[in-house]
Short mmCIF file of N, CA and C in Angstrom, two decimals:
data_model
loop_
_atom_site.label_atom_id
_atom_site.label_comp_id
_atom_site.label_asym_id
_atom_site.label_seq_id
_atom_site.Cartn_x
_atom_site.Cartn_y
_atom_site.Cartn_z
N ARG W 1 0.88 -1.16 0.02
CA ARG W 1 -0.16 0.03 0.09
C ARG W 1 0.89 1.22 0.04
N VAL W 2 0.64 2.20 -0.71
CA VAL W 2 1.33 3.38 -1.04
C VAL W 2 0.70 4.64 -0.34
N GLU W 3 1.14 5.25 0.44
CA GLU W 3 0.55 6.54 1.15
C GLU W 3 1.25 7.83 0.76
N SER W 4 0.44 8.99 0.87
CA SER W 4 1.02 10.21 0.54
C SER W 4 1.39 10.94 1.71
N ILE W 5 2.37 11.82 1.79
CA ILE W 5 2.79 12.61 2.91
C ILE W 5 2.90 13.97 2.33
N ARG W 6 2.17 15.01 2.69
CA ARG W 6 2.26 16.34 2.14
C ARG W 6 2.77 17.31 3.26
N GLU W 7 3.57 18.15 3.05
CA GLU W 7 4.17 19.30 3.75
C GLU W 7 4.41 20.50 2.78
N GLY W 8 3.45 21.67 3.12
CA GLY W 8 3.79 22.77 2.15
C GLY W 8 3.37 22.39 0.80
N LEU W 9 4.18 22.64 -0.11
CA LEU W 9 3.81 22.31 -1.63
C LEU W 9 4.41 20.90 -1.99
N ALA W 10 5.25 20.38 -1.05
CA ALA W 10 5.87 19.12 -1.29
C ALA W 10 5.03 17.91 -0.92
N GLU W 11 5.18 16.85 -1.80
CA GLU W 11 4.28 15.72 -1.56
C GLU W 11 5.23 14.49 -1.84
N VAL W 12 5.31 13.55 -0.94
CA VAL W 12 6.10 12.33 -1.25
C VAL W 12 5.26 11.16 -1.04
N TRP W 13 5.55 10.04 -1.77
CA TRP W 13 4.78 8.93 -1.67
C TRP W 13 5.72 7.89 -1.13
N VAL W 14 5.24 7.13 -0.03
CA VAL W 14 5.98 6.15 0.51
C VAL W 14 5.08 4.62 0.78
N GLU W 15 5.78 3.64 0.78
CA GLU W 15 5.15 2.50 0.83
C GLU W 15 4.62 2.39 2.32
N GLY W 16 3.51 1.82 2.57
CA GLY W 16 2.89 1.74 3.86
C GLY W 16 3.72 0.74 4.87
N GLU W 17 3.18 0.38 5.91
CA GLU W 17 3.94 -0.20 6.98
C GLU W 17 4.27 -1.71 6.75
N GLU W 18 5.38 -1.94 7.19
CA GLU W 18 5.94 -3.30 7.03
C GLU W 18 6.38 -3.69 8.36
N GLY W 19 5.54 -4.74 9.00
CA GLY W 19 5.65 -5.18 10.29
C GLY W 19 5.71 -4.04 11.39
N GLY W 20 4.76 -3.02 11.24
CA GLY W 20 4.52 -2.00 12.12
C GLY W 20 5.43 -0.83 11.94
N LYS W 21 6.34 -0.84 10.82
CA LYS W 21 7.29 0.15 10.52
C LYS W 21 7.06 0.64 9.13
N LYS W 22 7.08 2.02 8.92
CA LYS W 22 7.03 2.45 7.55
C LYS W 22 8.34 2.13 6.83
N SER W 23 8.24 1.92 5.59
CA SER W 23 9.41 1.50 4.78
C SER W 23 10.38 2.79 4.50
N ALA W 24 9.81 4.02 4.60
CA ALA W 24 10.56 5.11 4.59
C ALA W 24 10.67 5.82 5.88
N PHE W 25 11.79 6.46 6.21
CA PHE W 25 11.78 7.24 7.53
C PHE W 25 11.16 8.61 7.40
N TYR W 26 10.05 8.86 8.09
CA TYR W 26 9.47 10.08 8.38
C TYR W 26 9.10 10.39 9.70
N ASN W 27 9.60 11.33 10.27
CA ASN W 27 9.27 11.81 11.59
C ASN W 27 8.41 12.97 11.65
N PRO W 28 6.98 12.76 11.79
CA PRO W 28 5.98 13.89 11.87
C PRO W 28 6.21 14.85 13.00
N ALA W 29 6.94 14.50 13.98
CA ALA W 29 7.33 15.42 15.13
C ALA W 29 8.23 16.49 14.63
N GLN W 30 8.92 16.37 13.45
CA GLN W 30 9.84 17.43 13.06
C GLN W 30 9.26 18.23 12.02
N VAL W 31 7.94 18.29 11.82
CA VAL W 31 7.26 19.22 10.81
C VAL W 31 7.67 20.69 11.23
N ILE W 32 7.68 21.11 12.50
CA ILE W 32 7.91 22.35 12.89
C ILE W 32 9.29 22.87 12.49
N ASN W 33 10.35 21.76 12.93
CA ASN W 33 11.61 22.04 12.60
C ASN W 33 11.94 22.30 11.02
N ARG W 34 11.10 21.48 10.21
CA ARG W 34 11.30 21.72 8.82
C ARG W 34 10.77 23.00 8.35
N ASP W 35 9.58 23.46 8.96
CA ASP W 35 9.02 24.65 8.70
C ASP W 35 9.92 25.85 8.87
N LEU W 36 10.50 25.89 10.16
CA LEU W 36 11.41 26.87 10.60
C LEU W 36 12.53 26.85 9.74
N SER W 37 13.13 25.79 9.28
CA SER W 37 14.30 25.62 8.30
C SER W 37 14.03 26.34 7.12
N LEU W 38 12.82 25.93 6.60
CA LEU W 38 12.38 26.48 5.39
C LEU W 38 12.15 28.11 5.41
N LEU W 39 11.71 28.56 6.53
CA LEU W 39 11.51 30.25 6.72
C LEU W 39 12.86 30.77 6.58
N LEU W 40 14.01 30.11 7.31
CA LEU W 40 15.19 30.68 7.25
C LEU W 40 15.91 30.52 5.89
N ILE W 41 15.71 29.55 5.04
CA ILE W 41 16.25 29.27 3.99
C ILE W 41 15.50 30.44 2.87
N GLN W 42 14.15 30.47 3.11
CA GLN W 42 13.48 31.50 2.13
C GLN W 42 14.05 32.90 2.35
N ARG W 43 14.34 33.33 3.60
CA ARG W 43 14.78 34.60 3.88
C ARG W 43 16.16 34.63 3.37
N HIS W 44 16.95 33.70 3.31
CA HIS W 44 18.37 33.72 2.75
C HIS W 44 18.05 33.95 1.24
N ILE W 45 17.28 33.24 0.60
CA ILE W 45 17.10 33.37 -0.80
C ILE W 45 16.58 34.78 -1.22
N ASP W 46 15.69 35.25 -0.38
CA ASP W 46 15.08 36.61 -0.68
C ASP W 46 16.22 37.79 -0.49
N ALA W 47 17.12 37.52 0.27
CA ALA W 47 18.32 38.52 0.54
C ALA W 47 19.40 38.48 -0.55
N GLN W 48 19.28 37.48 -1.40
CA GLN W 48 20.40 37.34 -2.47
C GLN W 48 19.96 38.26 -3.60
N PRO W 49 20.92 38.62 -4.46
CA PRO W 49 20.54 39.43 -5.67
C PRO W 49 19.76 38.60 -6.58
N PRO W 50 18.98 39.06 -7.27
CA PRO W 50 17.84 38.39 -8.28
C PRO W 50 18.61 37.33 -9.21
N ASP W 51 19.73 37.68 -9.66
CA ASP W 51 20.61 36.77 -10.50
C ASP W 51 21.38 35.73 -9.87
N SER W 52 21.32 35.74 -8.59
CA SER W 52 22.08 34.64 -7.73
C SER W 52 21.26 33.27 -7.47
N ARG W 53 21.91 32.30 -7.42
CA ARG W 53 21.10 30.90 -7.28
C ARG W 53 21.95 30.28 -6.06
N PRO W 54 21.63 30.56 -4.76
CA PRO W 54 22.41 29.92 -3.63
C PRO W 54 22.17 28.35 -3.63
N SER W 55 23.34 27.80 -3.38
CA SER W 55 23.41 26.15 -3.27
C SER W 55 22.70 25.76 -1.93
N TYR W 56 22.22 24.51 -1.93
CA TYR W 56 21.71 23.87 -0.78
C TYR W 56 22.14 22.36 -0.92
N LEU W 57 22.62 21.89 0.40
CA LEU W 57 22.87 20.67 0.58
C LEU W 57 22.33 20.07 1.82
N GLU W 58 21.61 18.85 1.65
CA GLU W 58 20.98 18.23 2.82
C GLU W 58 21.80 16.98 3.06
N ALA W 59 22.76 17.14 3.83
CA ALA W 59 23.79 16.06 3.95
C ALA W 59 23.22 14.82 4.77
N LEU W 60 22.22 15.06 5.51
CA LEU W 60 21.58 14.02 6.52
C LEU W 60 20.20 13.67 6.12
N ALA W 61 19.76 13.76 4.96
CA ALA W 61 18.36 13.59 4.46
C ALA W 61 17.92 12.03 5.00
N ALA W 62 16.66 11.93 5.40
CA ALA W 62 16.17 10.54 5.45
C ALA W 62 15.19 10.33 4.32
N SER W 63 14.08 10.90 4.47
CA SER W 63 12.95 10.86 3.42
C SER W 63 13.39 11.87 2.32
N GLY W 64 14.01 12.84 2.57
CA GLY W 64 14.34 13.81 1.45
C GLY W 64 13.22 14.89 1.52
N LEU W 65 12.25 15.00 2.44
CA LEU W 65 11.11 15.83 2.25
C LEU W 65 11.67 17.19 2.47
N ARG W 66 12.57 17.61 3.34
CA ARG W 66 12.96 18.92 3.47
C ARG W 66 13.69 19.41 2.15
N SER W 67 14.52 18.50 1.60
CA SER W 67 15.14 18.96 0.36
C SER W 67 14.11 19.14 -0.88
N ILE W 68 13.12 18.53 -0.87
CA ILE W 68 11.87 18.65 -1.84
C ILE W 68 11.38 19.97 -1.57
N ARG W 69 11.10 20.34 -0.36
CA ARG W 69 10.44 21.77 0.15
C ARG W 69 11.40 22.84 -0.38
N VAL W 70 12.67 22.61 -0.09
CA VAL W 70 13.82 23.69 -0.57
C VAL W 70 13.54 23.78 -2.09
N ALA W 71 13.59 22.75 -2.79
CA ALA W 71 13.64 22.87 -4.18
C ALA W 71 12.20 23.65 -4.66
N LYS W 72 11.11 23.40 -4.07
CA LYS W 72 9.81 24.01 -4.37
C LYS W 72 10.06 25.45 -3.97
N VAL W 73 10.72 25.79 -2.91
CA VAL W 73 10.93 27.27 -2.68
C VAL W 73 11.67 27.93 -3.72
N ARG W 74 12.73 27.41 -4.17
CA ARG W 74 13.67 27.92 -5.08
C ARG W 74 12.87 27.91 -6.51
N GLU W 75 12.08 26.93 -6.71
CA GLU W 75 11.11 27.08 -8.13
C GLU W 75 10.28 28.07 -8.08
N GLN W 76 9.74 28.52 -6.81
CA GLN W 76 8.84 29.58 -6.77
C GLN W 76 9.50 30.96 -6.58
N GLY W 77 10.78 30.99 -6.62
CA GLY W 77 11.58 32.26 -6.37
C GLY W 77 11.63 32.78 -4.86
N GLY W 78 11.29 31.72 -4.01
CA GLY W 78 11.16 32.08 -2.83
C GLY W 78 10.02 32.87 -2.19
N GLU W 79 8.90 33.07 -3.04
CA GLU W 79 7.71 33.73 -2.73
C GLU W 79 6.71 32.94 -1.92
N GLY W 80 6.54 33.00 -0.78
CA GLY W 80 5.47 32.49 0.00
C GLY W 80 5.11 31.13 -0.32
N CYS W 81 6.00 30.14 -0.31
CA CYS W 81 5.55 28.81 -0.54
C CYS W 81 6.00 27.89 0.38
N ILE W 82 6.25 28.29 1.52
CA ILE W 82 6.66 27.27 2.67
C ILE W 82 5.55 26.36 2.81
#
């Protein structure tokens, strides 16, 4: 069974539970942490010159949801898409 997880503009699809555990690591308790991270990243993008494209590396990604959300922020030009 596949289920959808949505945060902000990002959506990821993960396989359902296997033996009581999800097949992908997703910690719903960290939603606020990801929201705050995205706010800071969005402000950093907004402070850059329009022709600048700051880089982002998520070195410890589990499900990759924060990275997908960052990509969506960059795709929207940093405009209100957390």
